[in-house]
Coordinates of C-alpha atoms in Angstrom, one line a residue:
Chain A
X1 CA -13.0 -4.7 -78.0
X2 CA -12.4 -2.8 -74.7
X3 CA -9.1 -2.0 -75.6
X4 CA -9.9 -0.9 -79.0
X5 CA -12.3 1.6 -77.4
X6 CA -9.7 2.5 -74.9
X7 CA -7.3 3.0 -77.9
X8 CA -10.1 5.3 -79.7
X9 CA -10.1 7.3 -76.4
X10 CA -6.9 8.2 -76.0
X11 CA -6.5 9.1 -79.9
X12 CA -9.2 11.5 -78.9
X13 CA -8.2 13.3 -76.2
X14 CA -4.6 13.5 -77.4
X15 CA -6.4 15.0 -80.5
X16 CA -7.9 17.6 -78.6
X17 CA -4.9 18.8 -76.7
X18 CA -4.2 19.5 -80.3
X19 CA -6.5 21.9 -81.4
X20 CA -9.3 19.0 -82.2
X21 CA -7.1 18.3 -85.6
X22 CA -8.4 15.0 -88.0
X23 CA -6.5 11.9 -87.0
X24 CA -5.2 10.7 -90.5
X25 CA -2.9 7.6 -89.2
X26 CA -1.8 6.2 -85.3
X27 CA 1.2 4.7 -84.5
X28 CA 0.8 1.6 -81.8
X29 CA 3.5 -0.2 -80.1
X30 CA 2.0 -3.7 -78.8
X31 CA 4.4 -6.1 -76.7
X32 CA 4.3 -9.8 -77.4
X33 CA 3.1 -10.1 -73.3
X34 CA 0.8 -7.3 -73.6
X35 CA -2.4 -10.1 -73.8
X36 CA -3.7 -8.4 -76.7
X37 CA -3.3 -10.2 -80.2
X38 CA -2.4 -7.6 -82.7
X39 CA -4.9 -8.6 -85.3
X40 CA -7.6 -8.6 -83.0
X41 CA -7.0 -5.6 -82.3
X42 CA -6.9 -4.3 -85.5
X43 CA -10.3 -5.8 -86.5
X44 CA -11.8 -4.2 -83.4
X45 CA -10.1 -1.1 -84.5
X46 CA -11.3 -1.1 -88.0
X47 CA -15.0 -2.2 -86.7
X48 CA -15.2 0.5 -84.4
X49 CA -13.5 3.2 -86.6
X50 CA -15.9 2.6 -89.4
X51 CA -18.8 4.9 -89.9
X52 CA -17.9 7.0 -87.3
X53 CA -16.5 10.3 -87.1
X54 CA -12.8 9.3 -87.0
X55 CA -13.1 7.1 -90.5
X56 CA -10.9 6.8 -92.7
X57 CA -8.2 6.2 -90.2
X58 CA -4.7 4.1 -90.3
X59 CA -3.1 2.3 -88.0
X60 CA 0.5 1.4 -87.9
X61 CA 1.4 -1.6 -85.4
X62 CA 5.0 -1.9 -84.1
X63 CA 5.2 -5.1 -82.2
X64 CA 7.6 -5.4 -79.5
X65 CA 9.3 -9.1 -78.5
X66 CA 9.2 -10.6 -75.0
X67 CA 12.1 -9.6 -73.9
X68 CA 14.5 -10.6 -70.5
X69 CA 18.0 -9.4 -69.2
X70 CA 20.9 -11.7 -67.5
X71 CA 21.7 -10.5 -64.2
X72 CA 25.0 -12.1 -64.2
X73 CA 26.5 -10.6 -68.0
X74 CA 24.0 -7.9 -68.8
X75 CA 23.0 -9.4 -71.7
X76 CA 19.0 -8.1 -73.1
X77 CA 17.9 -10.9 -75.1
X78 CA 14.6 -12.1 -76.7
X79 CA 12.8 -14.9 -75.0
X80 CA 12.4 -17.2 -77.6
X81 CA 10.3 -20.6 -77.4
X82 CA 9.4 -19.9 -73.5
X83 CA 13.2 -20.0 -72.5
X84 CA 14.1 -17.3 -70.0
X85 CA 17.8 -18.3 -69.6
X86 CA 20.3 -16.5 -71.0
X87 CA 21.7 -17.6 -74.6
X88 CA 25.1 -15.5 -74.0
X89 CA 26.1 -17.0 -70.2
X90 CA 23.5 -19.6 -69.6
X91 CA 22.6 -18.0 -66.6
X92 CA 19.1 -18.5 -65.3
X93 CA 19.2 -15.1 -63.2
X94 CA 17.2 -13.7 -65.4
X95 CA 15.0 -10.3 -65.0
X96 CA 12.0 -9.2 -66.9
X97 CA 12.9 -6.6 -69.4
X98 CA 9.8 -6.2 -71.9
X99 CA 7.2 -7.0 -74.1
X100 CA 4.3 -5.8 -72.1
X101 CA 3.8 -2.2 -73.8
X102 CA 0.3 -1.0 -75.6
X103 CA 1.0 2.6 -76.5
X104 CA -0.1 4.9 -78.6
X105 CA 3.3 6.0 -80.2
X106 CA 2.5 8.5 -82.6
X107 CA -0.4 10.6 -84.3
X108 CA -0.5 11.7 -87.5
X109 CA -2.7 15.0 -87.8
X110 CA -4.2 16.4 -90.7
X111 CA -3.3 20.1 -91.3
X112 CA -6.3 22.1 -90.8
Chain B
X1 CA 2.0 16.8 -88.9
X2 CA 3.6 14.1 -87.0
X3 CA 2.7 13.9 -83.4
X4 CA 5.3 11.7 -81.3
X5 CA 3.5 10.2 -78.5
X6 CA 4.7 7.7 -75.2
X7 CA 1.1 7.2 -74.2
X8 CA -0.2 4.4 -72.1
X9 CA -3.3 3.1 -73.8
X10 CA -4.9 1.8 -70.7
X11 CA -3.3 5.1 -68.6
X12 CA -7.1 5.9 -67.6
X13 CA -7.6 2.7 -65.9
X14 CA -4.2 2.6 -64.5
X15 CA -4.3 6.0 -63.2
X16 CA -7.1 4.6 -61.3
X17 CA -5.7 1.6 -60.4
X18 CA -2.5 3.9 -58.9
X19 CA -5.4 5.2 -56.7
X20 CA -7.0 2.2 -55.5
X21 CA -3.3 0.7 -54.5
X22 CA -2.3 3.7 -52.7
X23 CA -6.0 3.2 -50.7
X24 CA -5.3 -0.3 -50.1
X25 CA -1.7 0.0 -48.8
X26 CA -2.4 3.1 -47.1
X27 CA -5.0 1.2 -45.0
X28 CA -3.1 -2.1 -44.7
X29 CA -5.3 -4.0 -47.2
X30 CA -4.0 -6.8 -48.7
X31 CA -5.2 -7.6 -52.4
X32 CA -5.6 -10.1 -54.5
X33 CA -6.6 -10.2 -58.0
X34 CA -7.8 -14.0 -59.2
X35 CA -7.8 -15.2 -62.5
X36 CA -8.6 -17.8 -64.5
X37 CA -10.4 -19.7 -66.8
X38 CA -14.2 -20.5 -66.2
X39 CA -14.5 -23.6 -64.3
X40 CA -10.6 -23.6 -63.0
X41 CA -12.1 -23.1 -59.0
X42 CA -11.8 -19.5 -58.3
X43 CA -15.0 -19.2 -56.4
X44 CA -14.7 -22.6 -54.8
X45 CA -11.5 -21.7 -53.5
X46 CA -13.1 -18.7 -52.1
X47 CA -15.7 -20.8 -49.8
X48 CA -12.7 -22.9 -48.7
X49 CA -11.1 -19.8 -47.8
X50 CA -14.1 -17.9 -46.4
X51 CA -15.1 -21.3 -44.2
X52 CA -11.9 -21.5 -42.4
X53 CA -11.9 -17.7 -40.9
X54 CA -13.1 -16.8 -37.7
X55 CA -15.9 -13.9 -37.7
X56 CA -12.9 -12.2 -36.2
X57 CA -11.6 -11.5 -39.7
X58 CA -12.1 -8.3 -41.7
X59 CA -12.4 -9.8 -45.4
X60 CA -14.8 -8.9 -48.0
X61 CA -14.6 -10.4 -51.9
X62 CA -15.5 -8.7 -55.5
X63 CA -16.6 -10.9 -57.7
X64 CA -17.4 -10.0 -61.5
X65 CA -19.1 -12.3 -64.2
X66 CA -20.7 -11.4 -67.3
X67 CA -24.1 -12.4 -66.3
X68 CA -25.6 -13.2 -63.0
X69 CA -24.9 -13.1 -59.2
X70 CA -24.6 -17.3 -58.7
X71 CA -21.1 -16.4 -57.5
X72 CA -21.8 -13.7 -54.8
X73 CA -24.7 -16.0 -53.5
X74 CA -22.8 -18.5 -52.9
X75 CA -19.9 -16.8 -51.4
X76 CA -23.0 -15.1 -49.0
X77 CA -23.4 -17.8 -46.5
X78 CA -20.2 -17.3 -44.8
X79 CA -20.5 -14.1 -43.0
X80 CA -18.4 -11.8 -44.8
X81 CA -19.1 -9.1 -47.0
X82 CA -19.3 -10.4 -50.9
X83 CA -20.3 -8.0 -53.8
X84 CA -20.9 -8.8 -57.6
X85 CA -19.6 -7.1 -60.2
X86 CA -22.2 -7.8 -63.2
X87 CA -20.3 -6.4 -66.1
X88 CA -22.8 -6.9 -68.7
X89 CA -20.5 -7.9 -71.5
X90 CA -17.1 -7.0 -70.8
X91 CA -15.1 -10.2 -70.2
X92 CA -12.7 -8.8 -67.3
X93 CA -12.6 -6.1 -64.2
X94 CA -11.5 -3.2 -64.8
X95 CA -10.2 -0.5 -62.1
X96 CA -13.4 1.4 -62.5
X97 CA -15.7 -1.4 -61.8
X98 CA -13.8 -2.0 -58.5
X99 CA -13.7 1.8 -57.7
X100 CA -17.5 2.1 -58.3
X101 CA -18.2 -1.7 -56.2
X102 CA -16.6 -0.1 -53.3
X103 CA -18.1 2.7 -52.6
X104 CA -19.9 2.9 -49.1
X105 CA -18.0 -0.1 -48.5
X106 CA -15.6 0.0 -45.3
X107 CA -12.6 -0.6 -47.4
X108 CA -10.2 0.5 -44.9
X109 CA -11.1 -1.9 -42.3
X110 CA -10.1 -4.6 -44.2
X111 CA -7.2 -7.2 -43.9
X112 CA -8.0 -8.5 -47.2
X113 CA -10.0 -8.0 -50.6
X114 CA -10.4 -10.6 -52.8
X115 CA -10.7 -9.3 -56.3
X116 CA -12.4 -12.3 -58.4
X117 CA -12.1 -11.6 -62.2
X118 CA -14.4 -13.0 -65.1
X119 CA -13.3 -16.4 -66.3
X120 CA -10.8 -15.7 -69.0
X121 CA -7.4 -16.0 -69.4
X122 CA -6.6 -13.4 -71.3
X123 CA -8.5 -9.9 -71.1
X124 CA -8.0 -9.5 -66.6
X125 CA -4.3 -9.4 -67.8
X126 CA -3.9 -6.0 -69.5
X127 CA -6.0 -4.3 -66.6
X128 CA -4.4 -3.4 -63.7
X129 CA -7.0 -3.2 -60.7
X130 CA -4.9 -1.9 -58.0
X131 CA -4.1 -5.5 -56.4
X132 CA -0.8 -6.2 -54.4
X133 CA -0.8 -9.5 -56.0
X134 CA -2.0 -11.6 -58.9
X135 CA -3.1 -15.3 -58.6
X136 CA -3.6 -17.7 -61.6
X137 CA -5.6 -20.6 -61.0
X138 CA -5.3 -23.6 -63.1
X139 CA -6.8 -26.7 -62.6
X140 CA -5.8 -30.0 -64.0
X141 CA -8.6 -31.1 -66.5
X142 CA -6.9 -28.2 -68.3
X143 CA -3.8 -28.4 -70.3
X144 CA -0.1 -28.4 -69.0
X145 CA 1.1 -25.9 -71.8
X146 CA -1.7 -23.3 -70.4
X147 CA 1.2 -21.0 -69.3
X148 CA 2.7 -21.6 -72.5
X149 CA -0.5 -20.8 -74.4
X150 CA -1.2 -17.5 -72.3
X151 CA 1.7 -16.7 -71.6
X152 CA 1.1 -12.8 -70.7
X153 CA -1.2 -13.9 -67.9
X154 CA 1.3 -16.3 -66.6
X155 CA 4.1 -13.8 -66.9
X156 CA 1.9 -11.3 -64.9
X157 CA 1.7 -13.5 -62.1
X158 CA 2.7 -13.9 -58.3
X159 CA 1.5 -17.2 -57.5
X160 CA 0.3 -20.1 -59.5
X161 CA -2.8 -22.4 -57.6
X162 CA -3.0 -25.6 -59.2
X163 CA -6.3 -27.0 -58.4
X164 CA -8.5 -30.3 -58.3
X165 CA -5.4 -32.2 -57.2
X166 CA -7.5 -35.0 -56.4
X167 CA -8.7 -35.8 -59.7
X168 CA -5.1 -36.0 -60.6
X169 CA -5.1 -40.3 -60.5
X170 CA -8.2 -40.1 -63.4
X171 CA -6.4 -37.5 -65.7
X172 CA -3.6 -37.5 -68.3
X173 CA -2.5 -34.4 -66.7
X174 CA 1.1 -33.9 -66.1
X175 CA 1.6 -31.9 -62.9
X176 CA 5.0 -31.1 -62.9
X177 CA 5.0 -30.8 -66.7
X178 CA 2.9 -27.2 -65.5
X179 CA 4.6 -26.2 -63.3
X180 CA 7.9 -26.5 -65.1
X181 CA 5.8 -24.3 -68.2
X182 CA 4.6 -22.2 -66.1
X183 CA 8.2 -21.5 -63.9
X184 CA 9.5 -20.7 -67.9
X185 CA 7.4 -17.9 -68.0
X186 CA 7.6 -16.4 -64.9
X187 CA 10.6 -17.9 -63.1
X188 CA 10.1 -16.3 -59.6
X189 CA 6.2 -17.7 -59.6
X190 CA 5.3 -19.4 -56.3
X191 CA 3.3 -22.7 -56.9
X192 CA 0.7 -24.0 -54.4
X193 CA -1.5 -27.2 -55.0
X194 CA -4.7 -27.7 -53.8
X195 CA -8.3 -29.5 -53.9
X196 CA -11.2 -27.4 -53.2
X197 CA -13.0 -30.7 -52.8
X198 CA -11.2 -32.4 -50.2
X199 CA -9.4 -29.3 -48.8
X200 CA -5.5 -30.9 -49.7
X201 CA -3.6 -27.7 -49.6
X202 CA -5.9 -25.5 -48.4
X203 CA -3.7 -24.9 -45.2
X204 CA -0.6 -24.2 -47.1
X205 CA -2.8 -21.6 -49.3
X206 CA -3.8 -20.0 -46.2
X207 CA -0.7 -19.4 -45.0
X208 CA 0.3 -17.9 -48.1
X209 CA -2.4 -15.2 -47.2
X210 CA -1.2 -14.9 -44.0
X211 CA 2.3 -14.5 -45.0
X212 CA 0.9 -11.2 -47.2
X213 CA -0.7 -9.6 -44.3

């Protein structure tokens, strides 16, 4: 719920850097090791959103995978079922290369 | 009109925690964010801790719950500085709450601050609070596939403190079945195991400390 609010504020103050403009829809990009669970969010959205001054407004959710990168061939590769070796080499010199956004990617403002 | 944005939804609180981190390491301070469920041994690992140093030693703790200051009376008896962080609600610290606990406190005297989160393995993860370091505590009447279940908080990780070691003869729980999930998730994760209770480990955790200073 924190992060919904947090979400609300920063639709705001973007808002008002232009010109205070309705907020139709908001684009959010939400990584799979963010530690926020999309639908979650979206409830807390919608709860918080409705009745208040920025209702009716949509959200779009683009979620990002958990992502890692082989040190040995370069390979970026999804991390899937907890495995962070690499399915190109097999090499487990492995770096961290993702997944942890939660960004508001987009607004979608109402002409005034 | 379409409005393309790259903004941080948490950039507030991280701004802050940018703040806090340049304090700390501008000072010398080491610290430490714990996390972990309720009941893992966060604050009991803190009066190991706090019993073994010498008055000598400049270290204070933060330490938030929802409800109540049990924690902060408890950590109390051992000499060093110990604030609570009621936060009435919210189910993790945020950088604020630490900015606001500290104020008129001698931060920059410290060697370390221990920052104890609410018990939750999920919410502490998205907010940074300025540490240099991250410890998850798990304890073994838990599950082995915790790092597997929350995996973000794993991931986000430095060090991994398994605890309640000696209750590991009475339990189905699968020690190195843990550490291998939670080595999966964050690969570079360092891995201590300790007892609050009978104080197995405790040395090697304090060295860790030491090893940070």
């Amino acid at each position: 719920m924190s992060i919904a609010a947090a979400v609300l504020e920063a639709l705001r103050a973007e808002a008002a850097n232009h010109g205070g403009a309705r907020v139709a829809r908001a684009g959010l990009r939400i990584g799979e090791l963010s530690g926020v669970e999309p639908e979650s969010l979206r409830f807390c959205l919608e709860t918080l959103v409705s009745g208040s001054d920025l209702d009716p407004l949509a959200f779009d959710f683009e979620l990002c995978p958990w992502t890692r990168r082989c040190r040995a061939c370069g390979a970026a590769f999804r991390v899937v079922d907890w495995n962070p070796a690499c399915p190109t080499c097999s090499s487990a010199d492995t770096e961290a290369a993702g997944g942890d956004q939660m960004e508001l990617t987009y607004l979608e403002l109402e002409e005034p | 009109m379409r409005v393309p944005l790259e903004r941080k939804v948490l950039n507030e609180n991280d701004r802050l925690a940018a703040t806090l981190r340049e304090r700390f390491q501008n000072h010398g301070v080491f610290c430490l964010n714990l996390i972990s469920s309720p009941g893992s041994g966060k604050t009991s690992l803190l009066e190991r801790t706090l019993e073994g140093f010498g008055p000598e030693r400049r270290i204070a703790v933060l330490t938030g719950d929802i409800q109540t200051d049990n924690d902060a009376r408890r950590l109390q008896h051992f000499g060093f500085p110990v604030r609570q962080i009621t936060t009435g609600g919210a189910c993790h610290l945020d950088a604020r709450m630490v900015e606001r606990a500290l104020e008129g406190w001698p931060v920059e005297d410290l060697e370390i601050l221990f920052l104890e989160n609410v018990g939750n393995l999920v919410c502490p993860t998205s907010y940074d609070l300025g540490e240099d370091a991250r410890a998850v505590l798990l304890s073994v009447t838990e599950g082995e596939d915790k790092p597997l279940k929350y995996p973000a908080t794993f991931h986000h990780a430095d060090l991994m403190v398994l605890n309640k070691i000696d209750l590991l003869p009475y339990v189905p729980f699968q020690a190195d079945v843990a550490k291998e999930n939670a080595r999966r998730v964050q690969p570079g994760i360092e891995i201590l195991d300790v007892s609050c209770t009978t104080g197995e480990g405790i040395d090697r955790w304090r060295a860790w400390l030491d090893r940070h200073l």
